[in-house]
PDB file of C-alpha atoms in Angstrom:
ATOM      1  CA  MET A1077       0.000   0.000   0.000  1.00 39.00           C
ATOM      2  CA  ARG A1078       1.320   3.431  -0.916  1.00 52.00           C
ATOM      3  CA  PRO A1079       2.100   5.799   1.963  1.00 48.00           C
ATOM      4  CA  ILE A1080      -0.495   8.531   2.263  1.00 69.00           C
ATOM      5  CA  ASN A1081       0.231  12.047   3.420  1.00 84.00           C
ATOM      6  CA  GLU A1082      -3.126  12.820   5.064  1.00 87.00           C
ATOM      7  CA  LYS A1083      -2.495  16.555   5.110  1.00 90.00           C
ATOM      8  CA  LEU A1084      -1.708  16.607   1.400  1.00 92.00           C
ATOM      9  CA  ALA A1085      -4.721  14.413   0.630  1.00 91.00           C
ATOM     10  CA  GLU A1086      -6.963  16.960   2.378  1.00 93.00           C
ATOM     11  CA  GLU A1087      -5.296  19.848   0.562  1.00 95.00           C
ATOM     12  CA  LEU A1088      -5.927  18.130  -2.751  1.00 96.00           C
ATOM     13  CA  LEU A1089      -9.575  17.611  -1.847  1.00 96.00           C
ATOM     14  CA  GLU A1090      -9.912  21.253  -0.901  1.00 97.00           C
ATOM     15  CA  ALA A1091      -8.353  22.309  -4.192  1.00 97.00           C
ATOM     16  CA  GLY A1092     -10.710  19.971  -6.012  1.00 98.00           C
ATOM     17  CA  LYS A1093     -13.709  21.380  -4.205  1.00 98.00           C
ATOM     18  CA  ARG A1094     -12.762  24.939  -5.150  1.00 97.00           C
ATOM     19  CA  GLU A1095     -12.237  23.883  -8.770  1.00 98.00           C
ATOM     20  CA  PHE A1096     -15.611  22.126  -8.970  1.00 98.00           C
ATOM     21  CA  LEU A1097     -17.462  25.004  -7.330  1.00 97.00           C
ATOM     22  CA  GLU A1098     -15.901  27.461  -9.757  1.00 97.00           C
ATOM     23  CA  ARG A1099     -16.016  25.455 -12.981  1.00 97.00           C
ATOM     24  CA  GLY A1100     -18.401  22.568 -12.372  1.00 97.00           C
ATOM     25  CA  PHE A1101     -17.334  18.956 -12.730  1.00 98.00           C
ATOM     26  CA  GLN A1102     -17.228  19.040 -16.517  1.00 97.00           C
ATOM     27  CA  GLY A1103     -15.137  22.203 -16.646  1.00 97.00           C
ATOM     28  CA  ALA A1104     -12.686  21.090 -13.981  1.00 97.00           C
ATOM     29  CA  SER A1105      -9.348  19.492 -14.818  1.00 97.00           C
ATOM     30  CA  MET A1106      -6.810  17.478 -12.896  1.00 97.00           C
ATOM     31  CA  ARG A1107      -4.122  19.862 -14.140  1.00 97.00           C
ATOM     32  CA  SER A1108      -5.884  22.871 -12.607  1.00 97.00           C
ATOM     33  CA  ILE A1109      -6.544  21.052  -9.345  1.00 97.00           C
ATOM     34  CA  ALA A1110      -2.894  20.053  -9.078  1.00 97.00           C
ATOM     35  CA  ALA A1111      -1.733  23.590  -9.840  1.00 97.00           C
ATOM     36  CA  ALA A1112      -4.060  25.052  -7.210  1.00 96.00           C
ATOM     37  CA  ALA A1113      -2.662  22.631  -4.637  1.00 95.00           C
ATOM     38  CA  GLY A1114       0.910  23.374  -5.678  1.00 95.00           C
ATOM     39  CA  VAL A1115       1.734  19.809  -6.766  1.00 95.00           C
ATOM     40  CA  THR A1116       2.387  18.071 -10.076  1.00 95.00           C
ATOM     41  CA  THR A1117      -0.393  16.230 -11.868  1.00 95.00           C
ATOM     42  CA  GLY A1118       1.592  13.066 -11.286  1.00 94.00           C
ATOM     43  CA  ALA A1119       1.448  13.640  -7.542  1.00 93.00           C
ATOM     44  CA  LEU A1120      -2.297  14.225  -7.752  1.00 95.00           C
ATOM     45  CA  TYR A1121      -2.826  10.976  -9.661  1.00 95.00           C
ATOM     46  CA  ARG A1122      -1.020   9.083  -6.921  1.00 93.00           C
ATOM     47  CA  TYR A1123      -3.860  10.050  -4.593  1.00 94.00           C
ATOM     48  CA  TYR A1124      -6.887  10.164  -6.902  1.00 94.00           C
ATOM     49  CA  THR A1125      -7.261   8.238 -10.156  1.00 95.00           C
ATOM     50  CA  ASP A1126      -9.332  10.962 -11.843  1.00 97.00           C
ATOM     51  CA  LYS A1127     -11.523  13.964 -11.081  1.00 97.00           C
ATOM     52  CA  ALA A1128     -14.550  11.695 -10.595  1.00 97.00           C
ATOM     53  CA  ALA A1129     -12.731  10.050  -7.676  1.00 97.00           C
ATOM     54  CA  ILE A1130     -12.116  13.460  -6.115  1.00 97.00           C
ATOM     55  CA  PHE A1131     -15.749  14.467  -6.561  1.00 98.00           C
ATOM     56  CA  ASP A1132     -16.951  11.185  -5.108  1.00 98.00           C
ATOM     57  CA  LYS A1133     -14.677  11.557  -2.085  1.00 97.00           C
ATOM     58  CA  LEU A1134     -16.121  15.025  -1.459  1.00 98.00           C
ATOM     59  CA  VAL A1135     -19.800  14.085  -1.619  1.00 98.00           C
ATOM     60  CA  ALA A1136     -20.347  10.325  -1.265  1.00 98.00           C
ATOM     61  CA  GLU A1137     -20.732  10.036   2.497  1.00 98.00           C
ATOM     62  CA  PRO A1138     -23.223  12.892   3.048  1.00 98.00           C
ATOM     63  CA  ALA A1139     -25.113  12.006  -0.154  1.00 98.00           C
ATOM     64  CA  ASN A1140     -25.571   8.381   0.884  1.00 98.00           C
ATOM     65  CA  THR A1141     -26.390   9.262   4.486  1.00 97.00           C
ATOM     66  CA  LEU A1142     -29.188  11.600   3.433  1.00 96.00           C
ATOM     67  CA  LEU A1143     -30.629   9.040   1.002  1.00 95.00           C
ATOM     68  CA  GLU A1144     -30.646   6.282   3.597  1.00 94.00           C
ATOM     69  CA  ARG A1145     -32.162   8.545   6.233  1.00 92.00           C
ATOM     70  CA  TYR A1146     -34.921   9.582   3.865  1.00 90.00           C
ATOM     71  CA  ARG A1147     -35.683   5.951   3.064  1.00 91.00           C
ATOM     72  CA  GLU A1148     -35.914   5.286   6.805  1.00 89.00           C
ATOM     73  CA  ILE A1149     -38.277   8.247   7.234  1.00 86.00           C
ATOM     74  CA  GLN A1150     -40.547   6.835   4.537  1.00 84.00           C
ATOM     75  CA  MET A1151     -40.444   3.344   6.029  1.00 86.00           C
ATOM     76  CA  ASP A1152     -41.346   4.718   9.460  1.00 83.00           C
ATOM     77  CA  PHE A1153     -44.192   6.704   7.889  1.00 81.00           C
ATOM     78  CA  SER A1154     -45.557   3.594   6.182  1.00 81.00           C
ATOM     79  CA  THR A1155     -45.921   1.813   9.546  1.00 82.00           C
ATOM     80  CA  LEU A1156     -48.433   4.411  10.783  1.00 83.00           C
ATOM     81  CA  THR A1157     -52.159   3.876  10.463  1.00 84.00           C
ATOM     82  CA  LEU A1158     -53.832   5.532   7.494  1.00 84.00           C
ATOM     83  CA  GLU A1159     -55.396   8.115   9.795  1.00 83.00           C
ATOM     84  CA  GLN A1160     -51.988   8.938  11.275  1.00 81.00           C
ATOM     85  CA  GLN A1161     -50.422   9.173   7.827  1.00 78.00           C
ATOM     86  CA  LEU A1162     -53.043  11.613   6.610  1.00 78.00           C
ATOM     87  CA  SER A1163     -52.659  13.757   9.721  1.00 76.00           C
ATOM     88  CA  ASN A1164     -48.896  13.860   9.212  1.00 68.00           C
ATOM     89  CA  LEU A1165     -48.672  14.750   5.528  1.00 67.00           C
ATOM     90  CA  PRO A1166     -46.229  15.316   3.982  1.00 60.00           C
ATOM     91  CA  GLU A1167     -44.318  12.161   4.759  1.00 57.00           C
ATOM     92  CA  ILE A1168     -41.381  14.029   6.255  1.00 58.00           C
ATOM     93  CA  SER A1169     -42.157  14.530   9.946  1.00 55.00           C
ATOM     94  CA  ASP A1170     -41.161  17.721  11.709  1.00 59.00           C
ATOM     95  CA  ASP A1171     -38.235  15.895  13.313  1.00 67.00           C
ATOM     96  CA  GLY A1172     -37.230  14.319  10.015  1.00 73.00           C
ATOM     97  CA  GLN A1173     -37.506  17.613   8.202  1.00 77.00           C
ATOM     98  CA  MET A1174     -35.353  19.425  10.736  1.00 82.00           C
ATOM     99  CA  TRP A1175     -32.756  16.644  10.711  1.00 86.00           C
ATOM    100  CA  MET A1176     -32.542  16.749   6.920  1.00 89.00           C
ATOM    101  CA  MET A1177     -32.120  20.509   6.775  1.00 90.00           C
ATOM    102  CA  GLN A1178     -29.585  20.545   9.599  1.00 93.00           C
ATOM    103  CA  TYR A1179     -27.635  17.732   7.957  1.00 95.00           C
ATOM    104  CA  ILE A1180     -27.654  19.439   4.580  1.00 96.00           C
ATOM    105  CA  TYR A1181     -26.347  22.652   6.138  1.00 96.00           C
ATOM    106  CA  ASP A1182     -23.791  20.757   8.218  1.00 97.00           C
ATOM    107  CA  ASN A1183     -22.496  19.432   4.880  1.00 97.00           C
ATOM    108  CA  PHE A1184     -23.264  22.527   2.834  1.00 97.00           C
ATOM    109  CA  ASP A1185     -20.347  22.339   0.406  1.00 97.00           C
ATOM    110  CA  ALA A1186     -21.006  18.693  -0.453  1.00 98.00           C
ATOM    111  CA  PHE A1187     -24.642  19.373  -1.299  1.00 98.00           C
ATOM    112  CA  LYS A1188     -23.717  22.551  -3.145  1.00 98.00           C
ATOM    113  CA  LEU A1189     -21.476  20.413  -5.333  1.00 98.00           C
ATOM    114  CA  ILE A1190     -24.270  17.914  -5.921  1.00 98.00           C
ATOM    115  CA  VAL A1191     -26.939  20.493  -6.710  1.00 97.00           C
ATOM    116  CA  CYS A1192     -24.877  22.955  -8.743  1.00 97.00           C
ATOM    117  CA  CYS A1193     -21.787  21.205 -10.064  1.00 98.00           C
ATOM    118  CA  SER A1194     -22.497  17.489 -10.576  1.00 98.00           C
ATOM    119  CA  ALA A1195     -23.405  17.354 -14.291  1.00 97.00           C
ATOM    120  CA  GLY A1196     -21.351  14.521 -15.768  1.00 97.00           C
ATOM    121  CA  THR A1197     -21.079  12.574 -12.491  1.00 98.00           C
ATOM    122  CA  GLN A1198     -23.109   9.774 -10.949  1.00 97.00           C
ATOM    123  CA  TYR A1199     -24.702  12.419  -8.712  1.00 98.00           C
ATOM    124  CA  GLU A1200     -26.203  14.378 -11.590  1.00 97.00           C
ATOM    125  CA  TYR A1201     -29.635  12.901 -10.893  1.00 96.00           C
ATOM    126  CA  TYR A1202     -29.401  12.834  -7.112  1.00 97.00           C
ATOM    127  CA  LEU A1203     -32.527  14.948  -6.626  1.00 95.00           C
ATOM    128  CA  GLU A1204     -34.341  12.607  -8.995  1.00 96.00           C
ATOM    129  CA  THR A1205     -33.406   9.689  -6.744  1.00 95.00           C
ATOM    130  CA  LEU A1206     -34.887  11.467  -3.736  1.00 93.00           C
ATOM    131  CA  THR A1207     -37.953  12.319  -5.794  1.00 93.00           C
ATOM    132  CA  GLU A1208     -38.474   8.690  -6.807  1.00 94.00           C
ATOM    133  CA  ILE A1209     -38.495   7.644  -3.151  1.00 91.00           C
ATOM    134  CA  GLU A1210     -41.215  10.234  -2.571  1.00 88.00           C
ATOM    135  CA  VAL A1211     -43.131   9.109  -5.688  1.00 91.00           C
ATOM    136  CA  ASN A1212     -43.162   5.502  -4.508  1.00 90.00           C
ATOM    137  CA  ALA A1213     -44.338   6.520  -1.039  1.00 86.00           C
ATOM    138  CA  SER A1214     -47.089   8.644  -2.564  1.00 86.00           C
ATOM    139  CA  HIS A1215     -48.333   5.713  -4.647  1.00 88.00           C
ATOM    140  CA  VAL A1216     -48.451   3.504  -1.558  1.00 87.00           C
ATOM    141  CA  LEU A1217     -50.430   6.120   0.390  1.00 86.00           C
ATOM    142  CA  ILE A1218     -52.902   6.751  -2.433  1.00 87.00           C
ATOM    143  CA  GLU A1219     -53.467   3.018  -2.875  1.00 88.00           C
ATOM    144  CA  ALA A1220     -54.092   2.663   0.877  1.00 87.00           C
ATOM    145  CA  MET A1221     -56.632   5.486   0.749  1.00 86.00           C
ATOM    146  CA  GLN A1222     -58.414   3.861  -2.181  1.00 88.00           C
ATOM    147  CA  ALA A1223     -58.406   0.462  -0.446  1.00 89.00           C
ATOM    148  CA  ALA A1224     -60.011   2.106   2.595  1.00 89.00           C
ATOM    149  CA  GLY A1225     -62.856   3.311   0.387  1.00 90.00           C
ATOM    150  CA  MET A1226     -61.930   6.979   0.451  1.00 88.00           C
ATOM    151  CA  ASP A1227     -63.221   9.105  -2.408  1.00 86.00           C
ATOM    152  CA  VAL A1228     -59.859  10.171  -3.804  1.00 85.00           C
ATOM    153  CA  GLN A1229     -59.601  12.263  -6.949  1.00 86.00           C
ATOM    154  CA  PRO A1230     -57.690  10.495  -9.741  1.00 84.00           C
ATOM    155  CA  ILE A1231     -54.105  11.652 -10.134  1.00 87.00           C
ATOM    156  CA  ASP A1232     -51.774  10.400 -12.859  1.00 88.00           C
ATOM    157  CA  ASP A1233     -48.142   9.361 -12.548  1.00 90.00           C
ATOM    158  CA  GLU A1234     -46.810  12.502 -14.191  1.00 93.00           C
ATOM    159  CA  LEU A1235     -48.549  14.787 -11.699  1.00 90.00           C
ATOM    160  CA  ILE A1236     -47.399  12.669  -8.765  1.00 89.00           C
ATOM    161  CA  HIS A1237     -43.836  13.061 -10.025  1.00 92.00           C
ATOM    162  CA  ILE A1238     -44.207  16.824 -10.481  1.00 91.00           C
ATOM    163  CA  VAL A1239     -45.635  17.289  -7.003  1.00 87.00           C
ATOM    164  CA  SER A1240     -43.025  15.017  -5.442  1.00 87.00           C
ATOM    165  CA  SER A1241     -40.169  16.860  -7.120  1.00 90.00           C
ATOM    166  CA  MET A1242     -41.428  20.190  -5.745  1.00 84.00           C
ATOM    167  CA  LEU A1243     -40.365  19.368  -2.212  1.00 84.00           C
ATOM    168  CA  PHE A1244     -36.758  18.565  -3.031  1.00 88.00           C
ATOM    169  CA  ASN A1245     -36.259  21.224  -5.651  1.00 90.00           C
ATOM    170  CA  GLY A1246     -37.620  23.752  -3.169  1.00 88.00           C
ATOM    171  CA  LEU A1247     -35.486  22.387  -0.362  1.00 88.00           C
ATOM    172  CA  PHE A1248     -32.271  22.527  -2.377  1.00 94.00           C
ATOM    173  CA  GLU A1249     -33.091  25.948  -3.774  1.00 94.00           C
ATOM    174  CA  THR A1250     -31.814  27.232  -0.428  1.00 94.00           C
ATOM    175  CA  ILE A1251     -28.433  25.687  -1.257  1.00 96.00           C
ATOM    176  CA  ARG A1252     -28.364  27.068  -4.794  1.00 95.00           C
ATOM    177  CA  HIS A1253     -28.796  30.581  -3.428  1.00 95.00           C
ATOM    178  CA  ASP A1254     -26.446  30.220  -0.437  1.00 96.00           C
ATOM    179  CA  MET A1255     -29.305  31.010   1.919  1.00 95.00           C
ATOM    180  CA  PRO A1256     -28.383  31.356   5.610  1.00 95.00           C
ATOM    181  CA  ARG A1257     -29.305  28.326   7.716  1.00 94.00           C
ATOM    182  CA  GLU A1258     -32.005  29.985   9.836  1.00 93.00           C
ATOM    183  CA  LYS A1259     -33.766  31.477   6.844  1.00 94.00           C
ATOM    184  CA  ALA A1260     -33.629  28.114   5.077  1.00 92.00           C
ATOM    185  CA  MET A1261     -35.266  26.465   8.099  1.00 89.00           C
ATOM    186  CA  GLU A1262     -38.103  28.984   8.028  1.00 89.00           C
ATOM    187  CA  HIS A1263     -38.646  28.495   4.310  1.00 88.00           C
ATOM    188  CA  MET A1264     -38.631  24.708   4.678  1.00 84.00           C
ATOM    189  CA  CYS A1265     -41.413  24.864   7.263  1.00 83.00           C
ATOM    190  CA  SER A1266     -43.505  27.031   4.940  1.00 86.00           C
ATOM    191  CA  LEU A1267     -42.764  24.772   1.987  1.00 83.00           C
ATOM    192  CA  ARG A1268     -43.867  21.729   3.981  1.00 80.00           C
ATOM    193  CA  ASP A1269     -47.192  23.407   4.843  1.00 82.00           C
ATOM    194  CA  PHE A1270     -47.699  24.429   1.217  1.00 85.00           C
ATOM    195  CA  TYR A1271     -46.864  20.940   0.007  1.00 81.00           C
ATOM    196  CA  ALA A1272     -49.303  19.277   2.428  1.00 79.00           C
ATOM    197  CA  ALA A1273     -52.131  21.648   1.523  1.00 84.00           C
ATOM    198  CA  GLY A1274     -51.485  21.011  -2.155  1.00 84.00           C
ATOM    199  CA  TRP A1275     -51.726  17.259  -1.712  1.00 82.00           C
ATOM    200  CA  PHE A1276     -55.030  17.543   0.120  1.00 82.00           C
ATOM    201  CA  LYS A1277     -56.378  19.838  -2.584  1.00 87.00           C
ATOM    202  CA  ILE A1278     -55.531  17.719  -5.620  1.00 86.00           C
ATOM    203  CA  LEU A1279     -56.649  14.527  -3.887  1.00 83.00           C
ATOM    204  CA  GLY A1280     -59.955  16.164  -2.992  1.00 83.00           C
ATOM    205  CA  ILE A1281     -59.794  15.332   0.714  1.00 78.00           C
ATOM    206  CA  SER A1282     -59.994  17.357   3.880  1.00 66.00           C
ATOM    207  CA  GLY A1283     -56.770  18.328   5.608  1.00 55.00           C
ATOM    208  CA  SER A1284     -58.424  18.925   8.958  1.00 49.00           C
TER     209      SER A1284
END
């Protein structure tokens, strides 16, 4: 195993992060990252095989943690009774919502890279992955309502996807615009209320 200079490895990551934030993944180059860190490209390649490896190192852990936590939130929601689920729409509980926003802001740079700079990487469709989890949960809830004999307005797959994507695009809009944490928290609470009211409206059910 090659000896690793941990300090240099971190400096290279920091240089990579600056390069990606400035140029995006597709515009970034290993040569520029190496120059910014004050090393040769050969030295950089000894630590990271390519710029995709650098990007992955910067975002993989927080990206995967958020995805897994959101899946857990949806699984926990699905164990509630139908009455409890309807009284707790949207599926993200207050505690889950606050955890997600706090975690995103605790790892702000990583999610900034994902949202604004990931075109050309495996994270390019990260928000779509979150959306699909929400879409699947929405289908399960609607089917449960129909099975319970509730008079639910028909809603097609395309609209479910549009509505589901609203939550995450709105949530990550705070990152796109470098919004301060406290303001982002306030906006997320309002977005959650708006999202819940919208679901009740298009499904034709009471939100009381």
